[in-house]
mmCIF file of C-alpha atoms in Angstrom:
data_model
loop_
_atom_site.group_PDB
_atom_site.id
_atom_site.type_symbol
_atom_site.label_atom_id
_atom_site.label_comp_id
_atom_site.label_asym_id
_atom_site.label_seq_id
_atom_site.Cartn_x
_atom_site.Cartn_y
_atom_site.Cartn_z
ATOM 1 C CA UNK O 1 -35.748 -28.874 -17.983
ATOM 2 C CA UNK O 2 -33.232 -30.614 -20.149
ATOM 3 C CA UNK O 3 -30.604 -28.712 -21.852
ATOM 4 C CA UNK O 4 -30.619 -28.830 -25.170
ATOM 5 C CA UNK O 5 -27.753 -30.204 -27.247
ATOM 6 C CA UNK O 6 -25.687 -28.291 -30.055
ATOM 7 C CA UNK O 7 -25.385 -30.341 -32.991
ATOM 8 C CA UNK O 8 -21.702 -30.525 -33.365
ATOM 9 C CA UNK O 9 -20.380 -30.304 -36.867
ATOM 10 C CA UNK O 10 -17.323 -33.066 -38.186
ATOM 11 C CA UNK O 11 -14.358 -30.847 -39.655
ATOM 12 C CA UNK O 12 -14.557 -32.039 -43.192
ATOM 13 C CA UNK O 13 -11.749 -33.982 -43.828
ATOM 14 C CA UNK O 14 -9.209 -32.930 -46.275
ATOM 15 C CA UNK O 15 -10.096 -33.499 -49.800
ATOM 16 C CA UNK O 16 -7.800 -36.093 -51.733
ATOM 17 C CA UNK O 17 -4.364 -34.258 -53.269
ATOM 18 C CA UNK O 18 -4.739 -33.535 -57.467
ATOM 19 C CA UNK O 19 -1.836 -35.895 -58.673
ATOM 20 C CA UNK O 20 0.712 -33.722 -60.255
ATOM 21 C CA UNK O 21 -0.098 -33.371 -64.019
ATOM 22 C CA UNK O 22 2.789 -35.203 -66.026
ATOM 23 C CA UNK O 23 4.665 -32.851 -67.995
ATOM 24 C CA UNK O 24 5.316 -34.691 -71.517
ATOM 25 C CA UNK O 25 9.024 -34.181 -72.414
ATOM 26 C CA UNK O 26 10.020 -35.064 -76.277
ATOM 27 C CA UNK O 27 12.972 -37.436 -75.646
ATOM 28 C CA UNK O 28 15.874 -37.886 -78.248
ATOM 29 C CA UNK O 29 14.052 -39.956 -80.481
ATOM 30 C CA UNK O 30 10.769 -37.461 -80.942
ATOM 31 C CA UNK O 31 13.351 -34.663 -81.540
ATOM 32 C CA UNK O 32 15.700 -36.226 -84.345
ATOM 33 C CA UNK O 33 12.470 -37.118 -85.872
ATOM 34 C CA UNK O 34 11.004 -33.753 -85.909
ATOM 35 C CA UNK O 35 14.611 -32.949 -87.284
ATOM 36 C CA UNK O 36 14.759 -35.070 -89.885
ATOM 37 C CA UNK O 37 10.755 -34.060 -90.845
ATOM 38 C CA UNK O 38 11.445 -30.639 -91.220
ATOM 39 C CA UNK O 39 14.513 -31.624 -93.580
ATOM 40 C CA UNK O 40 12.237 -33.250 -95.846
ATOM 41 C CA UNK O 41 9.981 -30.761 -95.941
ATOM 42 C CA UNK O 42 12.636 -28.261 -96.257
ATOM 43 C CA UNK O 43 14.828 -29.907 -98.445
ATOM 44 C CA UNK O 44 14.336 -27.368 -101.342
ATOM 45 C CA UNK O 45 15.710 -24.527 -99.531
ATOM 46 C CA UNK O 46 18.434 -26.205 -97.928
ATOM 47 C CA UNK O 47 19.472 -27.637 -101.105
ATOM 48 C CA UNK O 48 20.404 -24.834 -101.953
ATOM 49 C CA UNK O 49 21.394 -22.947 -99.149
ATOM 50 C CA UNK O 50 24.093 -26.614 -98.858
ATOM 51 C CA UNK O 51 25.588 -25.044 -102.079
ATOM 52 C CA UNK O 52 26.728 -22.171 -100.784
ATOM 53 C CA UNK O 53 30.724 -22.582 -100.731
ATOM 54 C CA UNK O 54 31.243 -21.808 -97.247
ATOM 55 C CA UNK O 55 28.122 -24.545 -95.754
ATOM 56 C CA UNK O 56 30.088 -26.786 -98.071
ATOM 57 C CA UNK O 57 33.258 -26.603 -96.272
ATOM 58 C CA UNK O 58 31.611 -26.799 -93.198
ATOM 59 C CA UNK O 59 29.666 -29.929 -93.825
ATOM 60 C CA UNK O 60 32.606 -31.190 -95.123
ATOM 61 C CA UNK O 61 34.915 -30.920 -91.875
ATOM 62 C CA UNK O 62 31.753 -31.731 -89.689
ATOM 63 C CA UNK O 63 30.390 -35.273 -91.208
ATOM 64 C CA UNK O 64 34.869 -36.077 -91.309
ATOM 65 C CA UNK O 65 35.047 -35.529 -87.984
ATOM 66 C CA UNK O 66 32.702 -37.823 -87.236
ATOM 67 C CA UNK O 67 32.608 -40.324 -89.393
ATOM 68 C CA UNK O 68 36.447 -40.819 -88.432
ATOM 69 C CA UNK O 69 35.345 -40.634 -84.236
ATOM 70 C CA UNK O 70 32.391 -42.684 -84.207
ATOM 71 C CA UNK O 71 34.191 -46.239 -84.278
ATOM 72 C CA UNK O 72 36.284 -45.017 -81.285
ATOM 73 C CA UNK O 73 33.787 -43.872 -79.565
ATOM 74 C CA UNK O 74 31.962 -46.850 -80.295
ATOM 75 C CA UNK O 75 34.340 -49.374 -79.007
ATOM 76 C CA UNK O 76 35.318 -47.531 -75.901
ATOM 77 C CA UNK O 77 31.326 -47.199 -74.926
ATOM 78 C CA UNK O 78 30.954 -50.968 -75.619
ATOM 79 C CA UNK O 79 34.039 -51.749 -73.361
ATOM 80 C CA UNK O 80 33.586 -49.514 -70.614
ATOM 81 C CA UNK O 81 30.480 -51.099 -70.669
ATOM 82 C CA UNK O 82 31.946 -54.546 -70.336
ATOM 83 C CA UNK O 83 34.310 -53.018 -67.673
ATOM 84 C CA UNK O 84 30.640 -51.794 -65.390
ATOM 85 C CA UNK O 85 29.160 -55.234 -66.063
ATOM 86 C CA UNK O 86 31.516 -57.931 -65.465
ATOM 87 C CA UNK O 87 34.673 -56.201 -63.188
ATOM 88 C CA UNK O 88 33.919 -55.295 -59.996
ATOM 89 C CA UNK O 89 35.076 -52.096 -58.013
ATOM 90 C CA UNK O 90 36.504 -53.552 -55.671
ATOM 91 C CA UNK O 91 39.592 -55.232 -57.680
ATOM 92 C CA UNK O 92 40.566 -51.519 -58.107
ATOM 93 C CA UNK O 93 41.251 -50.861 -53.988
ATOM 94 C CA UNK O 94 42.886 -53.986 -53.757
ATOM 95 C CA UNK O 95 45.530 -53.867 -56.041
ATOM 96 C CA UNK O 96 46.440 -50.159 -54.832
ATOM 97 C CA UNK O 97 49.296 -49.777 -51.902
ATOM 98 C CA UNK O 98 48.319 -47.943 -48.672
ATOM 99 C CA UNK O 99 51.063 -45.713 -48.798
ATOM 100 C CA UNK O 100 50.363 -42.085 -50.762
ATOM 101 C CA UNK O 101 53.864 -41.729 -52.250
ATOM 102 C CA UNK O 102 53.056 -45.059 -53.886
ATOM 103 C CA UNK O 103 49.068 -45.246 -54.462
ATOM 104 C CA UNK O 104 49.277 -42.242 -56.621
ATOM 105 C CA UNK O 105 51.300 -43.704 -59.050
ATOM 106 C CA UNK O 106 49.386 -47.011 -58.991
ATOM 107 C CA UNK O 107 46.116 -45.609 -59.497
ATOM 108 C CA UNK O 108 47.582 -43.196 -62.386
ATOM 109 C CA UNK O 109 48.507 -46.496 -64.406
ATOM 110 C CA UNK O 110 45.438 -48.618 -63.737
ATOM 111 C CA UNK O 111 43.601 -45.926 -65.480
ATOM 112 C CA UNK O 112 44.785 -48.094 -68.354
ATOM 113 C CA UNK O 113 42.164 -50.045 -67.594
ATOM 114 C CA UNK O 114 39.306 -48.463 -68.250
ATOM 115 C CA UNK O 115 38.989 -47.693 -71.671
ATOM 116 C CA UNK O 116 36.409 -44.962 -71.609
ATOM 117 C CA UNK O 117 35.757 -41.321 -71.446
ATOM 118 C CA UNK O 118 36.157 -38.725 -68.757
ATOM 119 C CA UNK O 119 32.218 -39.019 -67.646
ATOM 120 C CA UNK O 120 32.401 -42.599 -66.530
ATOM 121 C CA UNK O 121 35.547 -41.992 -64.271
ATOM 122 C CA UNK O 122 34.085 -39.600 -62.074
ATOM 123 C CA UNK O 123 31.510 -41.394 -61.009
ATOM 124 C CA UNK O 124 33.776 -45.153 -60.672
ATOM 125 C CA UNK O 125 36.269 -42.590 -58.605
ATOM 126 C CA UNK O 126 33.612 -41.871 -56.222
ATOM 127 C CA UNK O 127 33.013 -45.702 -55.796
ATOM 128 C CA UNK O 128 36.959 -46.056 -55.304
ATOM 129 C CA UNK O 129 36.786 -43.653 -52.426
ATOM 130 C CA UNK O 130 33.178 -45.673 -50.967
ATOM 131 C CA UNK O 131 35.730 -48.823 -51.118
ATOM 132 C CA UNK O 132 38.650 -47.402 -49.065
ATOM 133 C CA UNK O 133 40.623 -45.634 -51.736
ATOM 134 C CA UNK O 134 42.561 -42.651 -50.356
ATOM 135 C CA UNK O 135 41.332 -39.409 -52.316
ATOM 136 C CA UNK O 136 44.398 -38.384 -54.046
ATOM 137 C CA UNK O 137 44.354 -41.816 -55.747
ATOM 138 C CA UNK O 138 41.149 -42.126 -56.974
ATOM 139 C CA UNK O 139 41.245 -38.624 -58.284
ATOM 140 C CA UNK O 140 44.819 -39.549 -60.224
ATOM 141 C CA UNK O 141 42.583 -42.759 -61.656
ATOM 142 C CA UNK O 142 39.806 -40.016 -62.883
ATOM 143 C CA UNK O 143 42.406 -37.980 -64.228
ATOM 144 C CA UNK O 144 44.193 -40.616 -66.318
ATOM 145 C CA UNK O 145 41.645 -43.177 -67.195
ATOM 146 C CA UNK O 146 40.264 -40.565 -69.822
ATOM 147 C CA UNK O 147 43.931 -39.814 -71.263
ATOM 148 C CA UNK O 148 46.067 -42.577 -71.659
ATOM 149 C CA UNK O 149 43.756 -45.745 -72.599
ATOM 150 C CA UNK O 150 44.679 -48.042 -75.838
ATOM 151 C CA UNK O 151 41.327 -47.334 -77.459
ATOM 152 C CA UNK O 152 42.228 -43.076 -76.894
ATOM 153 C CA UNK O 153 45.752 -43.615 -78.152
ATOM 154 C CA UNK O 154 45.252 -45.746 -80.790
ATOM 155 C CA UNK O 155 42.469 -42.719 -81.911
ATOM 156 C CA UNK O 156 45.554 -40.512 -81.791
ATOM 157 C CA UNK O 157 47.382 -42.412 -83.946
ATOM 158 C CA UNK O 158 45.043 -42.210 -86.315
ATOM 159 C CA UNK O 159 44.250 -38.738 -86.222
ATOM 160 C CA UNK O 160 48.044 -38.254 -86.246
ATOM 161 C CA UNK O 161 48.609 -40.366 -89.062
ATOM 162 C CA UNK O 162 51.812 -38.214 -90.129
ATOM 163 C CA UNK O 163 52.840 -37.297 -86.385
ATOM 164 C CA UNK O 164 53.230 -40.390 -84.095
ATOM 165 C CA UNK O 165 55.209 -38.851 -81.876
ATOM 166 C CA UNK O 166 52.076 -36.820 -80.642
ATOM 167 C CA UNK O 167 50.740 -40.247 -79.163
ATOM 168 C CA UNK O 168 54.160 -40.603 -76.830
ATOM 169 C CA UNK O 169 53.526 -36.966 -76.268
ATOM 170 C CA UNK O 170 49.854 -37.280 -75.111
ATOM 171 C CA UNK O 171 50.756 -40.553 -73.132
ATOM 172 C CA UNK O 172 53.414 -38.799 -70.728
ATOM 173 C CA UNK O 173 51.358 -35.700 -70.677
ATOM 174 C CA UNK O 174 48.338 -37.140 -69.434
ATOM 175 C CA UNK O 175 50.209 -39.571 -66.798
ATOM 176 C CA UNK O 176 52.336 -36.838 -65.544
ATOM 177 C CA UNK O 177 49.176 -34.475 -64.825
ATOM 178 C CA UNK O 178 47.295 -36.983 -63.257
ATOM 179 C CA UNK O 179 50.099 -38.229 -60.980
ATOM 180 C CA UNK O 180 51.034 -33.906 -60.172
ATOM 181 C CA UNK O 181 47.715 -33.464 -59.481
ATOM 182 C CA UNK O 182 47.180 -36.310 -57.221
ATOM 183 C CA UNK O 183 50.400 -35.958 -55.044
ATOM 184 C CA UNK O 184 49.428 -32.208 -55.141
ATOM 185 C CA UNK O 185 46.268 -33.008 -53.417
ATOM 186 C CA UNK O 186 47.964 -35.554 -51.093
ATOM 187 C CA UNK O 187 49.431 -32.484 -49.325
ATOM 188 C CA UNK O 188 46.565 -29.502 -49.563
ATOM 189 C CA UNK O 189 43.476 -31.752 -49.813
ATOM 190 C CA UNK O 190 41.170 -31.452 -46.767
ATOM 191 C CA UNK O 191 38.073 -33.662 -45.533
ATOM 192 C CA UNK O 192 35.628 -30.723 -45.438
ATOM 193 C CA UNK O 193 35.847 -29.877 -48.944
ATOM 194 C CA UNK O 194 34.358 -33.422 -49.962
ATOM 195 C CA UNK O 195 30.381 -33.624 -49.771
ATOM 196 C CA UNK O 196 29.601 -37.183 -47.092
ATOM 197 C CA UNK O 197 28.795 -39.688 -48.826
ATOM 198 C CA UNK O 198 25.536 -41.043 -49.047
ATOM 199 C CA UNK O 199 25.381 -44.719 -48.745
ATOM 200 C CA UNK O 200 25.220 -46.112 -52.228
ATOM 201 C CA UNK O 201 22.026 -47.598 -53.254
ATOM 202 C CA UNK O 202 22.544 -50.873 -56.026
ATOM 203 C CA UNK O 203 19.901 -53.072 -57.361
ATOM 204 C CA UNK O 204 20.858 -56.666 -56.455
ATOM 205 C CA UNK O 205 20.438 -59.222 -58.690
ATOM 206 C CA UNK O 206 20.414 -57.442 -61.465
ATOM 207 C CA UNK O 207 21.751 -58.641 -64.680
ATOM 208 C CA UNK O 208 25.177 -58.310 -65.742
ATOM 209 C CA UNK O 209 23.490 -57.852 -69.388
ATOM 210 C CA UNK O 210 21.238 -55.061 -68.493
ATOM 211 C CA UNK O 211 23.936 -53.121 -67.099
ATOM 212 C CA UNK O 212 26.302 -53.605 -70.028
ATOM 213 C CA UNK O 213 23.101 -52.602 -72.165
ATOM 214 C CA UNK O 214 22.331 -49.618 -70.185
ATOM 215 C CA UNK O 215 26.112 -48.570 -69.604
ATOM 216 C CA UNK O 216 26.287 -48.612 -73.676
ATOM 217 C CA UNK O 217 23.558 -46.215 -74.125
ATOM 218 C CA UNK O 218 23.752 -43.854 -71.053
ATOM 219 C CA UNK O 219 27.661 -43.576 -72.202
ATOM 220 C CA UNK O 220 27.272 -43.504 -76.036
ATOM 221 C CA UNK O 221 24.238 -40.702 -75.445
ATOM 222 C CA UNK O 222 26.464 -38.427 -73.248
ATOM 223 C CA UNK O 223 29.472 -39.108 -75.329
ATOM 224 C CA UNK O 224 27.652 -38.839 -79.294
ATOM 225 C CA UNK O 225 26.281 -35.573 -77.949
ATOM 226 C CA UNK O 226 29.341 -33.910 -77.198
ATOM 227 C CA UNK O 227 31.239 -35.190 -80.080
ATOM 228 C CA UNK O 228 28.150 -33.498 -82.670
ATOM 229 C CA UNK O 229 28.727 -30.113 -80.367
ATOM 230 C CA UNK O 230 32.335 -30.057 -80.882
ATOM 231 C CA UNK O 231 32.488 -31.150 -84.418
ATOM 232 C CA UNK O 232 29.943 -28.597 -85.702
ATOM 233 C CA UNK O 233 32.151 -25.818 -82.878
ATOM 234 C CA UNK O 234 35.491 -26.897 -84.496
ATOM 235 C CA UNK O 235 33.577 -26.864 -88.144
ATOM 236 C CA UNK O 236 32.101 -23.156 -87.480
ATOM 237 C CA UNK O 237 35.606 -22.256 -86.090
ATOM 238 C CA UNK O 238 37.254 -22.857 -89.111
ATOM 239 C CA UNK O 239 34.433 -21.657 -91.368
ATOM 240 C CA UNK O 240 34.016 -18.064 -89.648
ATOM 241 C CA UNK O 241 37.697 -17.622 -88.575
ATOM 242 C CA UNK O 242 39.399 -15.884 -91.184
ATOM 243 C CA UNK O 243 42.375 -17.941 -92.240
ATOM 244 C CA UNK O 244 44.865 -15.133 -91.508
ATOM 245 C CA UNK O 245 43.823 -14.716 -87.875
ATOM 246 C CA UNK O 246 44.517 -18.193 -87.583
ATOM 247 C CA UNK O 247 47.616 -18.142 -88.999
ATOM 248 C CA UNK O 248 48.534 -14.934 -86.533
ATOM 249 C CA UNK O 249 47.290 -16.810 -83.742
ATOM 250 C CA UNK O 250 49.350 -20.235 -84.852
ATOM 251 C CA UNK O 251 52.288 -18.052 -85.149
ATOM 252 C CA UNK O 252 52.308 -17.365 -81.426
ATOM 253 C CA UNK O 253 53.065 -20.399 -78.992
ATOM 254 C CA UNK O 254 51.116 -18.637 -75.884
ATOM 255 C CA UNK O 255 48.275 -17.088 -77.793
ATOM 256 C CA UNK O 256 47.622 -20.973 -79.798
ATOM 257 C CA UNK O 257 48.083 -22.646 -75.808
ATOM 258 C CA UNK O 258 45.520 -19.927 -74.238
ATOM 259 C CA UNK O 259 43.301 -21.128 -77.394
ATOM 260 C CA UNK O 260 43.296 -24.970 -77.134
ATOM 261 C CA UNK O 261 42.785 -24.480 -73.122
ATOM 262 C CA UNK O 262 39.752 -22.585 -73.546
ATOM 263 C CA UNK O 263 38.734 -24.352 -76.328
ATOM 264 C CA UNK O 264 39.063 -27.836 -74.881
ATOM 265 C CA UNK O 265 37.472 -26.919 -71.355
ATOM 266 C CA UNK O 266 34.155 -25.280 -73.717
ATOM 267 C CA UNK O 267 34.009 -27.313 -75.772
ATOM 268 C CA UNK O 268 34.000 -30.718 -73.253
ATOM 269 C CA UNK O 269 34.370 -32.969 -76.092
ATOM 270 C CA UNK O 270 35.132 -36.789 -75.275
ATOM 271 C CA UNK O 271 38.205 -37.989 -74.914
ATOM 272 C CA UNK O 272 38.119 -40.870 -77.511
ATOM 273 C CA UNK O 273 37.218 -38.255 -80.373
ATOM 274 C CA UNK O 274 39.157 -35.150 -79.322
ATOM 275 C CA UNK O 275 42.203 -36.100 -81.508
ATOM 276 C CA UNK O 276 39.950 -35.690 -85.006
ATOM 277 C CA UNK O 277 39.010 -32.237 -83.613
ATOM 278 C CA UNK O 278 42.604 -31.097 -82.729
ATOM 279 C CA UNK O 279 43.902 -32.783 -85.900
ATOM 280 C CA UNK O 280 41.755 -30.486 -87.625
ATOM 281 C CA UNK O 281 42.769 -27.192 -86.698
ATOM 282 C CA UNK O 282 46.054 -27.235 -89.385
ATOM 283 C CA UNK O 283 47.264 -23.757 -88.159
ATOM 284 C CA UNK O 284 47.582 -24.570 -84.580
ATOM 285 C CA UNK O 285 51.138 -25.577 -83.746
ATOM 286 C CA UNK O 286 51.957 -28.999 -81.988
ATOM 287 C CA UNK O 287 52.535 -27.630 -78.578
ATOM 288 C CA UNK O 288 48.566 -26.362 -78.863
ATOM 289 C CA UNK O 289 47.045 -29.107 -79.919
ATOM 290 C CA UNK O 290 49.000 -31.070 -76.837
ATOM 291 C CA UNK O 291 47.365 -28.685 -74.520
ATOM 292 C CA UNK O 292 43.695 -29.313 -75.856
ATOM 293 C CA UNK O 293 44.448 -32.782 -75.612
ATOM 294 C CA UNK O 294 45.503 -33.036 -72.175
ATOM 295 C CA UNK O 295 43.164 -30.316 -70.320
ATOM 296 C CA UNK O 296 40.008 -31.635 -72.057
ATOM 297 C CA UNK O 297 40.064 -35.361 -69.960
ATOM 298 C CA UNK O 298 41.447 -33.497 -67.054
ATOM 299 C CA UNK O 299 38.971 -30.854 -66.873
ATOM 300 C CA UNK O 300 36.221 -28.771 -68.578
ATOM 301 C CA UNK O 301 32.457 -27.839 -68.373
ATOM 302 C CA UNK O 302 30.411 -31.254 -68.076
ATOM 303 C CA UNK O 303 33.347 -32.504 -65.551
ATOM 304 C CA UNK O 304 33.328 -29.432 -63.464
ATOM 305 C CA UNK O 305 29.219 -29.680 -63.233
ATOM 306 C CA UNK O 306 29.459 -33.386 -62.461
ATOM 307 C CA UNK O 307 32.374 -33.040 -59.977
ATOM 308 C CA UNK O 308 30.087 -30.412 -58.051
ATOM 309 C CA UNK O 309 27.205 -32.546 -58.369
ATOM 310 C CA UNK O 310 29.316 -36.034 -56.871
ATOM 311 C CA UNK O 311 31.898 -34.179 -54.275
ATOM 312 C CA UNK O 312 30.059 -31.318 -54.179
ATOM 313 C CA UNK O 313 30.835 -27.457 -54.597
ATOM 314 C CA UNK O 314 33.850 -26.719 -52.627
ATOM 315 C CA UNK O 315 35.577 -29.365 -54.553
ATOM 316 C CA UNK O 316 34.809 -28.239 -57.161
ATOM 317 C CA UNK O 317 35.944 -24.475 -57.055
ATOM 318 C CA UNK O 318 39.461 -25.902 -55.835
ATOM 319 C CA UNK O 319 40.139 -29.015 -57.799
ATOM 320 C CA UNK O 320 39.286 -27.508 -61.322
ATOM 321 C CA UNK O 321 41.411 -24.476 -61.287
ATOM 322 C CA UNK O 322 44.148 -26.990 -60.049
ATOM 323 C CA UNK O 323 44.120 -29.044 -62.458
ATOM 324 C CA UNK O 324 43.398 -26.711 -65.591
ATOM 325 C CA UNK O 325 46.889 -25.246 -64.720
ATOM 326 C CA UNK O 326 48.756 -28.309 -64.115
ATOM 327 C CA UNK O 327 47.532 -29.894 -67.291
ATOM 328 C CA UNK O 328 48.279 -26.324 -69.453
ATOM 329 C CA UNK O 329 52.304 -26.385 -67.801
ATOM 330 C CA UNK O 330 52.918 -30.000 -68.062
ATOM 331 C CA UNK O 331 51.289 -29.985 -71.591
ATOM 332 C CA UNK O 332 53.236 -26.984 -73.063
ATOM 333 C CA UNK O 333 56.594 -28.465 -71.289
ATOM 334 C CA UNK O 334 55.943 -31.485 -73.291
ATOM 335 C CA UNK O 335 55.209 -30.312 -76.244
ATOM 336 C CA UNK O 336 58.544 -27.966 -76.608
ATOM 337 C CA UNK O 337 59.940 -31.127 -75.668
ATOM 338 C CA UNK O 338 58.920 -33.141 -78.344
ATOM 339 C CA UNK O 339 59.158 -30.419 -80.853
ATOM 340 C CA UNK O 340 60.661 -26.809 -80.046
ATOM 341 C CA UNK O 341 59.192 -24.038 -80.278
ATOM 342 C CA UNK O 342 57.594 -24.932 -84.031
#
């Protein structure tokens, strides 16, 4: 008598995975043209609703502010683009001394060199410290490289036009934060607060070109954004604020600093169109628009998110609050310098 066999049954095997649906995102392009649709469609009503006196003075501080930022921020895109294309990272660690006491002050004056805004030195300060670069230096490099380049000075001057001193006044205040701030950390900063570093993942042989292209418009992007934000902030601020609170707020030196330091770490404008935005605010004494102009490169918003993001949280929470306070004292001791108590 044979025993009969039980069919045995194959587990089915696994049916393929569904490829994840694409989600369609409208980029910048769809969305300015959707913009621009609607104010075609639209442009009865908002013909009128432009002639109402107080839209009028908005739109007119708005399109001034940037129509007198845009070549700066132009030309500083186009040359830190130049600057990520053709000069490599490593020139940076070997023209800085070993020693502390004397990298600091190095670093704080090559930021010379890289005329661009804040968002492109966080991320070449990172590369500094991949290279060798003590910490304290690279972060004195982020801190000035933002503050006291020609093509941010010369925007100063501009904006300035009747107040040159305020570009000798930005200049010191930007170099003496950055070199505070990076001897400070010299002495209290600590390995463990740093995320490790990942090892850094280039694309060889690719060209120079394509990088300066791509540099341009990732930096120009970031940059234009901000700089529409803050003009149509600074225009609503001095549409809504009643003149007289300005005035009672101009007429105090600590309420006018407290101001500017909030206002230039919310607002995160860039640094090479900053000066058009503190030029306009008339009421504001000098001292306060000193303060906006030094604490917004040093620190605000978009910096504190990427600093998190590239040296990760406890960085973050620590260098920040340093550095907002260093860059309000130095700025307001400055600025009385320069010009009193006015």
């Amino acid at each position: 008598m044979t025993a009969s066999r039980t069919p045995t049954t194959e587990p089915a095997s696994p049916a393929p995975p569904k490829p994840d649906r694409v989600r369609y995102r409208p980029g910048s392009l769809e969305i300015f043209g959707v913009v621009l649709l609607l104010a075609i469609l639209l442009r009865g009503p908002l013909a009128s609703l432009l002639g109402q006196p107080a839209l009028q003075s908005w739109a007119t501080v708005f399109i001034a502010i940037c129509v007198q930022a845009t070549p700066f921020l132009v030309l500083g895109v186009v040359v830190s683009g130049a600057i990520a294309a053709f000069v490599p990272a490593s020139w940076f660690s070997k023209v800085l001394p070993d020693r502390p006491v004397l990298a600091v002050p190095v670093a704080t004056a090559c930021g010379a060199a890289l005329p661009g805004c804040e968002c492109g030195s966080v991320p070449i300060s990172n590369r500094l410290m991949d290279r060798g670069v003590r910490p304290s230096a690279s972060l004195a490099f982020m801190l000035s490289a933002p503050a006291i380049n020609p093509i941010v000075l010369v925007a100063t001057a501009v904006a300035f036009t009747g107040y040159p001193s305020m570009v000798w006044a930005r200049l010191i205040s930007g170099l003496l934060t950055a070199l505070i701030v990076g001897w400070i950390w010299e002495r209290i900063g600590r390995p463990e607060w740093m995320r490790p570093k990942n090892p850094a993942k280039s694309e060889p042989g690719q060209p120079n070109w394509r990088v300066f292209l791509s540099t341009i418009l990732g930096d120009f992007t970031q940059a234009a954004g901000f700089l529409v934000i803050g003009a149509a902030a600074a225009a609503t601020f001095k549409t809504i604020v009643p003149a007289h609170v300005m005035e009672g707020i101009g007429a105090s030196l600590l309420l006018s600093v407290l101001l500017m330091a909030g206002l230039a770490f919310i607002l995160a404008l860039c640094s090479e169109a900053d000066a058009f935005v503190a030029a306009s605010f008339s009421t504001i004494p000098m001292v306060g628009k000193l303060v906006f102009l030094t604490v917004g490169p040093a620190v605000d918003v978009k910096l504190f998110a990427m600093q998190a993001g590239i040296f990760g949280r406890k960085f973050a929470v620590r260098f920040a609050p340093l550095t907002f306070g260093v860059a309000i004292v130095v700025a307001t001791t400055v600025g009385l310098i320069f010009w009193g108590w006015q």
